[in-house]
Coordinates of C-alpha atoms and ligand atoms in Angstrom, one line a residue:
X279 CA 65.9 -33.9 -30.2
X280 CA 62.2 -34.8 -29.6
X281 CA 59.4 -32.7 -32.0
X282 CA 56.3 -32.0 -30.1
X283 CA 56.5 -28.6 -28.2
X284 CA 54.2 -28.5 -25.1
X285 CA 54.2 -25.8 -22.4
X286 CA 57.6 -24.9 -23.4
X287 CA 59.3 -28.3 -23.5
X288 CA 60.5 -30.3 -26.4
X289 CA 58.6 -33.6 -25.5
X290 CA 58.2 -37.4 -27.5
X291 CA 55.2 -38.5 -28.3
X292 CA 53.9 -40.0 -25.0
X293 CA 52.5 -43.0 -26.6
X294 CA 55.5 -43.3 -28.9
X295 CA 54.1 -42.5 -31.9
X296 CA 56.3 -41.7 -35.0
X297 CA 56.1 -40.9 -38.5
X298 CA 58.5 -41.1 -41.5
X299 CA 58.5 -37.7 -43.7
X300 CA 59.8 -38.3 -47.2
X301 CA 60.6 -36.4 -50.0
X302 CA 58.0 -36.2 -52.9
X303 CA 60.6 -35.7 -55.3
X304 CA 62.9 -39.2 -55.1
X305 CA 61.3 -40.5 -51.6
X306 CA 64.4 -40.6 -49.9
X307 CA 63.8 -40.4 -46.2
X308 CA 63.9 -37.0 -44.6
X309 CA 63.7 -37.4 -40.9
X310 CA 61.3 -39.5 -38.7
X311 CA 59.3 -37.3 -36.2
X312 CA 57.2 -37.8 -33.7
X313 CA 53.5 -38.3 -34.2
X314 CA 51.4 -36.9 -31.2
X315 CA 48.4 -39.1 -29.7
X316 CA 45.5 -37.8 -27.5
X317 CA 47.5 -37.6 -24.7
X318 CA 49.8 -35.0 -26.2
X319 CA 47.1 -32.9 -27.9
X320 CA 45.4 -32.8 -23.9
X321 CA 48.6 -31.7 -22.6
X322 CA 49.0 -29.1 -25.4
X323 CA 45.5 -27.6 -24.9
X324 CA 45.9 -27.5 -21.4
X325 CA 49.5 -25.7 -21.7
X326 CA 47.6 -23.4 -24.1
X327 CA 44.8 -22.6 -21.7
X328 CA 46.7 -22.2 -18.8
X329 CA 49.1 -19.6 -20.6
X330 CA 46.0 -17.5 -21.7
X331 CA 43.9 -17.8 -18.3
X332 CA 46.8 -17.4 -15.9
X333 CA 50.2 -16.6 -18.1
X334 CA 51.8 -13.0 -18.7
X335 CA 51.2 -13.0 -22.3
X336 CA 47.7 -12.0 -22.9
X337 CA 48.4 -9.1 -20.8
X338 CA 51.7 -8.2 -22.3
X339 CA 51.7 -4.5 -23.7
X340 CA 51.1 -4.6 -27.5
X341 CA 54.5 -2.9 -27.9
X342 CA 56.2 -5.6 -26.5
X343 CA 54.2 -8.3 -28.3
X344 CA 55.6 -6.3 -31.6
X345 CA 58.8 -6.3 -30.3
X346 CA 58.8 -10.0 -30.1
X347 CA 57.1 -10.3 -33.7
X348 CA 60.0 -8.0 -35.1
X349 CA 62.9 -10.2 -33.0
X350 CA 61.1 -13.6 -34.9
X351 CA 61.0 -11.9 -38.3
X352 CA 65.2 -11.1 -37.8
X353 CA 65.5 -14.8 -36.5
X354 CA 63.6 -16.0 -39.6
X355 CA 65.7 -14.0 -41.8
X356 CA 68.8 -15.4 -40.2
X357 CA 67.7 -19.1 -40.4
X358 CA 66.3 -18.5 -44.3
X359 CA 68.5 -20.8 -45.7
X360 CA 67.8 -23.5 -43.3
X361 CA 64.4 -23.0 -43.8
X362 CA 64.0 -22.9 -47.4
X363 CA 65.8 -26.5 -47.8
X364 CA 63.9 -27.9 -45.0
X365 CA 60.7 -26.7 -46.5
X366 CA 62.0 -28.0 -50.2
X367 CA 62.7 -31.4 -48.6
X368 CA 59.0 -31.9 -47.2
X369 CA 57.5 -30.5 -50.0
X370 CA 59.7 -31.4 -53.1
X371 CA 59.1 -27.7 -54.5
X372 CA 62.2 -26.0 -56.0
X373 CA 64.4 -24.4 -53.6
X374 CA 64.2 -21.1 -55.1
X375 CA 60.5 -21.1 -54.2
X376 CA 60.8 -22.1 -51.1
X377 CA 63.3 -19.2 -50.8
X378 CA 60.7 -16.8 -51.8
X379 CA 58.3 -18.2 -49.5
X380 CA 60.6 -17.5 -46.3
X381 CA 61.0 -14.0 -47.5
X382 CA 57.4 -13.8 -47.5
X383 CA 57.1 -15.4 -44.2
X384 CA 59.4 -12.3 -43.0
X385 CA 57.6 -9.9 -44.7
X386 CA 54.2 -11.4 -42.7
X387 CA 55.8 -11.3 -39.4
X388 CA 56.9 -7.8 -40.2
X389 CA 53.5 -6.7 -41.3
X390 CA 51.9 -8.1 -38.2
X391 CA 54.4 -6.5 -35.9
X392 CA 53.9 -2.9 -37.4
X393 CA 49.8 -3.6 -37.1
X394 CA 50.4 -4.9 -33.6
X395 CA 52.4 -1.9 -32.5
X396 CA 49.9 0.7 -33.7
X397 CA 47.2 -1.0 -31.6
X398 CA 45.3 1.8 -29.7
X399 CA 43.6 1.7 -26.4
X400 CA 40.1 1.1 -28.4
X401 CA 37.5 3.4 -29.2
X402 CA 35.8 5.8 -26.9
X403 CA 32.1 5.9 -27.3
X404 CA 30.6 9.4 -26.8
X405 CA 27.3 8.5 -24.5
X406 CA 26.5 12.4 -24.2
X407 CA 27.0 12.0 -20.5
X408 CA 30.0 13.2 -19.0
X409 CA 29.8 10.9 -15.8
X410 CA 29.9 7.7 -18.0
X411 CA 33.0 6.3 -19.6
X412 CA 32.0 4.0 -22.3
X413 CA 34.6 2.3 -24.9
X414 CA 35.3 -0.5 -27.0
X415 CA 38.6 -2.3 -26.2
X416 CA 40.1 -5.3 -28.1
X417 CA 40.9 -8.4 -26.6
X418 CA 42.6 -11.4 -27.7
X419 CA 40.3 -14.2 -28.5
X420 CA 41.4 -16.9 -26.3
X421 CA 43.0 -20.5 -27.1
X422 CA 43.2 -21.3 -30.9
X423 CA 43.7 -24.2 -32.7
X424 CA 45.8 -23.6 -36.2
X425 CA 45.6 -26.5 -38.7
X426 CA 47.8 -25.9 -41.9
X427 CA 48.3 -27.4 -45.2
X428 CA 51.2 -29.2 -47.0
X429 CA 51.5 -26.6 -50.0
X430 CA 53.1 -23.7 -48.3
X431 CA 53.9 -24.8 -45.0
X432 CA 55.4 -22.1 -43.3
X433 CA 53.8 -19.5 -45.1
X434 CA 50.4 -20.7 -44.2
X435 CA 51.6 -20.8 -40.3
X436 CA 52.8 -17.5 -40.4
X437 CA 49.9 -15.9 -41.5
X438 CA 47.9 -17.6 -38.5
X439 CA 50.9 -17.5 -35.8
X440 CA 52.2 -13.9 -36.3
X441 CA 48.4 -12.1 -36.2
X442 CA 47.9 -14.9 -33.2
X443 CA 50.4 -13.8 -31.4
X444 CA 50.3 -10.2 -32.0
X445 CA 46.9 -10.1 -30.6
X446 CA 47.9 -11.8 -27.5
X447 CA 46.2 -15.3 -27.9
X448 CA 47.7 -18.5 -27.3
X449 CA 47.7 -21.6 -29.5
X450 CA 48.2 -25.1 -30.7
X451 CA 49.8 -25.7 -33.8
X452 CA 49.2 -28.8 -36.0
X453 CA 50.7 -28.3 -39.4
X454 CA 50.2 -31.0 -42.2
X455 CA 51.5 -34.7 -41.0
X456 CA 53.4 -34.6 -44.3
X457 CA 55.2 -31.3 -44.0
X458 CA 56.0 -30.4 -40.1
X459 CA 59.9 -29.4 -40.6
X460 CA 59.5 -25.8 -41.0
X461 CA 56.9 -25.7 -37.9
X462 CA 59.6 -27.1 -35.6
X463 CA 62.0 -24.8 -36.7
X464 CA 59.6 -21.9 -36.2
X465 CA 58.9 -22.9 -32.7
X466 CA 62.9 -23.1 -31.8
X467 CA 62.7 -19.3 -33.2
X468 CA 59.7 -18.4 -31.4
X469 CA 61.5 -19.6 -27.8
X470 CA 64.6 -18.0 -29.0
X471 CA 62.8 -14.9 -29.2
X472 CA 61.4 -15.0 -25.4
X473 CA 58.0 -16.1 -26.1
X474 CA 56.8 -17.4 -22.5
X475 CA 56.0 -21.1 -22.0
X476 CA 52.7 -22.5 -23.2
X477 CA 51.8 -19.8 -25.5
X478 CA 52.8 -21.5 -28.8
X479 CA 52.5 -25.6 -28.4
X480 CA 53.2 -28.0 -31.1
X481 CA 51.7 -31.3 -32.2
X482 CA 52.2 -33.2 -35.2
X483 CA 50.2 -35.8 -36.7
X484 CA 47.3 -36.8 -38.7
X485 CA 44.3 -34.7 -39.5
X486 CA 41.7 -37.2 -37.7
X487 CA 43.5 -38.3 -34.7
X488 CA 45.3 -34.7 -33.9
X489 CA 43.4 -32.0 -35.9
X490 CA 40.0 -33.1 -35.4
X491 CA 40.1 -33.4 -31.2
X492 CA 41.4 -29.8 -31.2
X493 CA 38.7 -28.7 -33.3
X494 CA 36.1 -30.1 -30.7
X495 CA 37.8 -29.2 -27.5
X496 CA 35.9 -27.2 -25.6
X497 CA 39.0 -25.4 -24.1
X498 CA 39.4 -23.8 -27.5
X499 CA 38.0 -20.6 -28.3
X500 CA 39.0 -20.3 -32.0
X501 CA 39.8 -22.8 -34.9
X502 CA 41.8 -21.0 -38.1
X503 CA 42.1 -23.8 -40.7
X504 CA 43.7 -23.8 -44.0
X505 CA 42.9 -27.0 -46.2
X506 CA 40.4 -28.6 -48.4
X507 CA 36.9 -27.9 -49.0
X508 CA 35.4 -31.0 -47.4
X509 CA 37.8 -31.0 -44.5
X510 CA 36.8 -27.6 -43.8
X511 CA 33.2 -28.5 -43.6
X512 CA 34.3 -31.2 -41.1
X513 CA 36.2 -28.3 -39.2
X514 CA 33.2 -26.2 -38.8
X515 CA 30.8 -29.1 -37.9
X516 CA 33.3 -30.2 -35.2
X517 CA 33.6 -26.5 -34.0
X518 CA 29.4 -26.1 -33.4
X519 CA 28.5 -27.8 -30.7
X520 CA 31.1 -25.5 -28.8
X521 CA 30.3 -22.4 -31.0
X522 CA 34.1 -21.8 -31.5
X523 CA 34.7 -18.9 -33.9
X524 CA 36.2 -20.1 -37.1
X525 CA 38.2 -18.9 -39.8
X526 CA 38.6 -21.2 -42.9
X527 CA 40.6 -20.9 -45.6
X528 CA 39.5 -23.6 -48.5
X529 CA 40.6 -23.4 -51.9
X530 CA 39.3 -22.2 -54.9
X531 CA 38.6 -23.0 -58.7
X532 CA 39.7 -19.7 -60.0
X533 CA 38.9 -18.4 -63.3
X534 CA 41.4 -16.6 -65.8
X535 CA 39.4 -14.3 -68.1
X536 CA 41.4 -13.4 -71.3
X537 CA 39.6 -10.8 -73.3
X538 CA 40.6 -10.7 -77.3
X539 CA 41.8 -7.3 -76.7
X540 CA 44.3 -8.3 -74.1
X541 CA 48.2 -8.2 -74.5
X542 CA 48.4 -11.8 -75.8
X543 CA 52.0 -12.3 -75.1
X544 CA 52.0 -11.4 -71.4
X545 CA 48.7 -13.1 -70.9
X546 CA 50.0 -16.4 -72.2
X547 CA 53.2 -16.2 -70.1
X548 CA 50.7 -15.5 -66.9
X549 CA 48.4 -17.9 -67.8
X550 CA 51.0 -20.5 -67.6
X551 CA 52.3 -19.4 -64.1
X552 CA 48.6 -19.1 -63.3
X553 CA 48.1 -22.5 -63.0
X554 CA 51.4 -24.4 -63.1
X555 CA 53.2 -22.7 -60.4
X556 CA 54.1 -25.3 -57.6
X557 CA 52.6 -28.1 -59.9
X558 CA 49.2 -26.4 -59.4
X559 CA 48.9 -27.1 -55.6
X560 CA 48.3 -23.4 -55.0
X561 CA 44.9 -22.2 -53.5
X562 CA 44.8 -19.3 -55.9
X563 CA 45.9 -21.1 -58.9
X564 CA 44.4 -19.9 -62.2
X565 CA 42.9 -23.6 -63.0
X566 CA 39.7 -22.1 -65.4
X567 CA 40.9 -20.4 -68.3
X568 CA 38.0 -18.6 -70.0
X569 CA 39.1 -17.0 -73.6
X570 CA 37.1 -14.9 -75.7
X571 CA 36.2 -17.0 -78.8
X572 CA 38.1 -15.2 -81.5
X573 CA 41.3 -15.7 -79.5
X574 CA 40.6 -18.9 -78.5
X575 CA 42.8 -20.8 -81.1
X576 CA 45.8 -18.8 -81.1
X577 CA 46.0 -18.5 -77.2
X578 CA 45.5 -21.9 -76.8
X579 CA 48.2 -22.9 -79.1
X580 CA 50.3 -20.6 -77.4
X581 CA 49.7 -22.1 -73.7
X582 CA 50.1 -25.7 -75.0
X583 CA 53.6 -24.8 -76.6
X584 CA 54.4 -23.1 -73.0
X585 CA 53.2 -26.0 -70.9
X586 CA 54.9 -28.6 -72.8
X587 CA 58.1 -27.0 -72.1
X588 CA 58.1 -26.6 -68.7
X589 CA 60.7 -28.9 -67.4
X590 CA 60.0 -31.1 -64.3
X591 CA 62.4 -31.8 -61.7
X592 CA 63.3 -32.0 -57.5
X593 CA 64.1 -29.3 -55.6
X594 CA 67.8 -29.1 -56.3
X595 CA 67.8 -29.3 -59.9
X596 CA 68.6 -26.1 -61.4
X597 CA 67.1 -26.6 -64.5
X598 CA 63.7 -27.6 -63.4
X599 CA 60.8 -25.4 -63.6
X600 CA 58.2 -27.1 -61.2
X601 CA 58.3 -30.2 -59.0
X602 CA 56.3 -32.8 -58.0
X603 CA 53.2 -33.5 -56.2
X604 CA 52.9 -33.8 -52.5
X605 CA 51.9 -37.5 -52.4
X606 CA 51.3 -40.6 -54.5
X607 CA 47.5 -40.1 -53.2
X608 CA 47.4 -36.7 -54.7
X609 CA 48.9 -37.7 -57.9
X610 CA 46.1 -40.2 -58.2
X611 CA 43.8 -37.6 -57.6
X612 CA 44.9 -35.4 -60.0
X613 CA 45.2 -38.7 -62.9
X614 CA 41.4 -39.4 -61.9
X615 CA 40.4 -35.7 -62.9
X616 CA 42.0 -35.7 -65.8
X617 CA 40.5 -38.9 -66.8
X618 CA 37.0 -38.0 -65.8
X619 CA 37.4 -34.7 -68.1
X620 CA 38.5 -36.6 -70.8
X621 CA 35.4 -39.2 -70.5
X622 CA 33.2 -36.1 -70.1
X623 CA 34.1 -35.0 -73.5
X624 CA 37.2 -32.6 -72.9
X625 CA 40.0 -32.6 -75.1
X626 CA 43.5 -33.4 -74.0
X627 CA 46.2 -31.0 -75.7
X628 CA 49.0 -31.9 -73.8
X629 CA 50.4 -34.1 -70.5
X630 CA 47.9 -36.4 -69.1
X631 CA 50.4 -39.3 -68.5
X632 CA 53.1 -39.7 -65.9
X633 CA 56.5 -39.0 -67.2
X634 CA 58.4 -41.8 -68.7
X635 CA 61.7 -40.0 -67.8
X636 CA 63.5 -42.6 -65.4
X637 CA 65.1 -39.7 -63.4
X638 CA 61.5 -39.1 -62.3
X639 CA 60.7 -42.2 -61.5
X640 CA 60.8 -42.1 -57.6
X641 CA 58.9 -38.8 -57.4
X642 CA 55.2 -38.4 -57.9
X643 CA 55.4 -36.2 -60.9
X644 CA 52.6 -35.3 -62.9
X645 CA 53.3 -32.9 -66.2
X646 CA 51.3 -29.7 -67.1
X647 CA 48.2 -30.9 -68.5
X648 CA 45.8 -28.8 -70.7
X649 CA 42.4 -29.7 -71.2
X650 CA 40.6 -28.0 -74.2
X651 CA 36.7 -27.5 -75.1
X652 CA 35.5 -27.6 -71.5
X653 CA 31.9 -27.0 -70.0
X654 CA 31.0 -25.9 -66.7
X655 CA 29.6 -29.4 -65.9
X656 CA 32.4 -31.6 -65.8
X657 CA 34.0 -32.3 -62.8
X658 CA 37.5 -31.3 -63.7
X659 CA 35.7 -27.9 -64.0
X660 CA 33.9 -27.7 -60.9
X661 CA 36.2 -29.2 -58.5
X662 CA 39.4 -28.2 -57.1
X663 CA 42.1 -30.9 -59.0
X664 CA 44.8 -29.1 -57.0
X665 CA 47.2 -30.1 -59.8
X666 CA 48.9 -29.1 -62.9
X667 CA 45.7 -29.3 -64.8
X668 CA 44.6 -26.4 -66.9
X669 CA 40.6 -26.6 -68.5
X670 CA 39.8 -24.3 -71.1
X671 CA 36.6 -22.6 -71.7
X672 CA 35.1 -20.3 -74.7
X673 CA 33.2 -17.2 -74.0
X674 CA 31.3 -14.7 -76.1
X675 CA 31.0 -11.5 -74.4
X676 CA 31.4 -10.0 -71.0
X677 CA 28.1 -11.2 -69.7
X678 CA 29.3 -15.0 -70.7
X679 CA 32.3 -14.7 -69.4
X680 CA 31.0 -13.3 -65.7
X681 CA 28.4 -16.3 -65.8
X682 CA 31.1 -18.6 -66.3
X683 CA 33.5 -17.4 -64.2
X684 CA 31.1 -17.1 -61.1
X685 CA 29.6 -20.3 -62.1
X686 CA 31.7 -22.1 -59.2
X687 CA 30.9 -22.9 -55.3
X688 CA 34.4 -21.3 -54.9
X689 CA 35.3 -17.6 -54.7
X690 CA 38.9 -17.2 -53.8
X691 CA 40.7 -15.5 -56.4
X692 CA 40.2 -14.7 -60.2
X693 CA 42.0 -12.8 -63.2
X694 CA 40.7 -10.4 -65.9
X695 CA 43.1 -9.8 -69.0
X696 CA 41.8 -6.9 -71.6
X697 CA 43.2 -3.8 -73.0
X698 CA 40.0 -2.0 -72.2
X699 CA 40.2 -0.4 -68.5
X700 CA 36.4 0.0 -68.4
X701 CA 35.6 -3.3 -69.4
X702 CA 38.5 -5.1 -67.2
X703 CA 37.0 -3.0 -64.1
X704 CA 33.2 -4.1 -65.0
X705 CA 34.3 -7.7 -65.0
X706 CA 36.5 -7.1 -61.7
X707 CA 33.8 -5.8 -59.9
X708 CA 31.1 -8.4 -61.1
X709 CA 33.5 -11.6 -59.9
X710 CA 32.5 -12.7 -56.5
X711 CA 35.9 -13.5 -55.5
X712 CA 38.2 -12.6 -52.6
X713 CA 40.7 -11.5 -54.9
X714 CA 40.9 -10.2 -58.3
X715 CA 43.8 -9.3 -60.5
X716 CA 43.4 -7.1 -63.5
X717 CA 46.3 -7.8 -66.4
X718 CA 48.2 -9.7 -63.6
X719 CA 48.3 -13.2 -61.7
X720 CA 48.8 -14.2 -58.3
X721 CA 50.5 -11.5 -56.5
X722 CA 49.6 -10.4 -52.9
X723 CA 51.1 -8.2 -50.2
X724 CA 50.7 -8.5 -46.2
X725 CA 48.9 -5.1 -46.0
X726 CA 45.9 -6.5 -48.3
X727 CA 43.5 -9.1 -47.0
X728 CA 43.2 -12.3 -48.1
X729 CA 40.6 -15.2 -48.4
X730 CA 37.3 -16.3 -50.0
X731 CA 33.7 -15.3 -50.5
X732 CA 31.2 -18.5 -51.1
X733 CA 32.5 -21.9 -49.7
X734 CA 36.3 -20.7 -50.5
X735 CA 36.1 -20.0 -46.7
X736 CA 35.1 -17.7 -43.7
X737 CA 37.0 -14.7 -42.6
X738 CA 40.3 -13.0 -43.9
X739 CA 44.0 -13.5 -43.3
X740 CA 46.6 -10.5 -43.7
X741 CA 45.6 -7.2 -43.7
X742 CA 44.2 -5.3 -40.7
X743 CA 41.6 -8.3 -40.8
X744 CA 43.8 -10.9 -40.3
X745 CA 44.4 -9.4 -37.0
X746 CA 41.0 -8.6 -35.9
X747 CA 40.4 -12.7 -36.6
X748 CA 42.3 -12.9 -33.3
X749 CA 40.5 -10.7 -31.3
X750 CA 37.1 -10.5 -29.6
X751 CA 35.8 -6.3 -28.7
X752 CA 34.3 -5.5 -25.4
X753 CA 32.0 -2.9 -24.5
X754 CA 33.4 -1.3 -21.2
X755 CA 30.9 0.9 -19.4
X756 CA 32.4 2.7 -16.5
X757 CA 30.1 4.7 -14.6
X758 CA 31.9 7.3 -12.5
X759 CA 29.2 8.7 -10.4
X760 CA 27.0 5.7 -9.4
X761 CA 24.0 6.4 -7.4
X762 CA 20.5 4.9 -6.6
X763 CA 18.4 4.9 -9.7
X764 CA 15.3 4.5 -7.9
X765 CA 13.5 2.6 -10.6
X766 CA 11.5 0.6 -7.8
X767 CA 11.3 3.1 -5.3
Ligands
TXE1073 O1 43.8 -31.5 -47.1 P1 43.2 -31.5 -45.6 P2 44.4 -32.7 -48.0 C1 42.8 -29.0 -51.1 C2 42.9 -29.7 -52.6 C3 43.5 -30.9 -52.3 C4 42.6 -31.2 -51.0 C5 43.0 -32.6 -49.9 O2 42.1 -29.6 -52.9 O3 43.5 -31.8 -52.9 O4 42.3 -30.1 -50.3 O5 44.1 -32.1 -49.4 C6 44.2 -31.2 -41.3 N1 40.1 -32.1 -38.5 N2 43.6 -28.2 -50.1 O6 44.2 -34.1 -47.7 O7 42.8 -32.5 -45.0 C7 45.4 -32.2 -42.1 O8 46.0 -32.7 -41.4 C8 41.2 -31.4 -38.6 C9 43.3 -26.6 -50.8 O9 45.9 -32.8 -48.1 O10 42.3 -30.5 -46.1 C10 46.1 -30.7 -42.5 O11 46.9 -30.3 -41.5 N3 42.2 -31.0 -39.2 C11 44.7 -26.0 -49.6 C12 45.0 -29.7 -42.8 O12 44.0 -30.5 -42.4 C13 42.2 -31.8 -40.3 C14 45.8 -26.9 -49.4 C15 44.7 -29.7 -44.3 O13 44.6 -30.9 -44.7 C16 41.2 -33.0 -40.5 C17 45.6 -28.0 -49.2 C18 39.8 -32.9 -39.2 N4 39.0 -33.7 -39.8 C19 44.9 -28.8 -49.7 N5 41.2 -33.9 -41.5 C20 44.4 -24.6 -49.6 N6 43.2 -23.9 -49.0 O14 45.4 -23.7 -50.0 C21 42.5 -33.3 -42.0 N7 43.3 -32.2 -41.4

């Protein structure tokens, strides 16, 4: 069965393009999928445009759109095992992590179903004139290009697809070329749930040949992109000539601040998951550990011991605690950051070299790595390595902790650990980040907005704002008793 989904039909790439998808854990061939070309992108945009301008979906009552989202949530739940397995084969992540992700996908669809069901007819504006009916209504934002990454393939897709459908937009989805399978399965479920043809379109392929044309196309009204900062800048520039709405989620370099009065055992435990979960391939990873001077030695020793004990392995290895990196190129990049950090004066405390276990030789593994005595000007501290690399910096007091934490172009997330409630709240309020955890790391709920300040992005996903991203407001002014004004009489 072909894998491009355009105007309600599964089609092969018109120019015959294909791509092999290999599991990063051992290089085995997962499948060969169709690779879209310019003509496929053109057809997909046209289908989405027609469905928006002439199709029923944007004019379907919100209650019916909400019901469809609920049906999709149910279908995803039905297919959760196949989806989790597919996600693990594409990404190499542990099956249990994929299972969590798919459960989150279901919650995301339910959240947007509930929000959509609660949509009202807009806000009545009191003009003071009983003969004027003035109201502000929300309408779907048009044709959307949804471009998603490879670290949480279906979850990041759900954060865009669910609100896009709830709002009544139509879209072309382009998942990462490395991890297309759960997007393919999702399209099948959308069709099964009864979504009209042309509303959801799927094109597979590389960023430059398939993603870029979507960001430039004048028939596309909105681009929602999750990925790297450099690509995000390109997306924004490509969207500028046609002044598209852009929503960007571009990762982070997130501080995890630990004061000496924190519950140390718990903070060590969380510092490990903060950065090493999914081998650091998480936009909100706590990759910069900031520790108060007097706690530094004890804390870092404990983190290093914990990091050394993390076992690497493939998705279906029950003893593994984290998996491989997504690609050889990505591992090269992570290695280069570690080498640069050491050259700039960081002290390597653990990791820092590819594992020599022959069982891991065919995968893109890299061990949990801790770099101590780091300074803010090091490239490994400033830039997102997106790998299992923790940098450690020391601070003396609250002011220095806040200064170091905010000394980044990013502003996605951060955490504060302290037994002093006042101090924790003070520091949290001074962090320039879209999400701040106190005595915790990583949790999120679909009811709360997610997104970044500064160069971590534009706009918010999830929460009520996540639906509003896909809506335009319109002021409707209705004169109930029109008569000549006589202005020029
Ligand atoms: O991401 P890209 P890459 C960060 C992380 C990582 C770096 C590079 O630091 O090391 O980005 O990863 C599509 N026009 N994040 O190269 O290129 C691409 O095909 C339109 C953080 O894999 O940003 C894919 O679908 N689209 C991040 C998507 O953009 C383009 C998650 C993301 O790929 C395009 C992933 C173009 N010109 C990486 N070029 C997060 N925020 O969580 C590429 N794409």
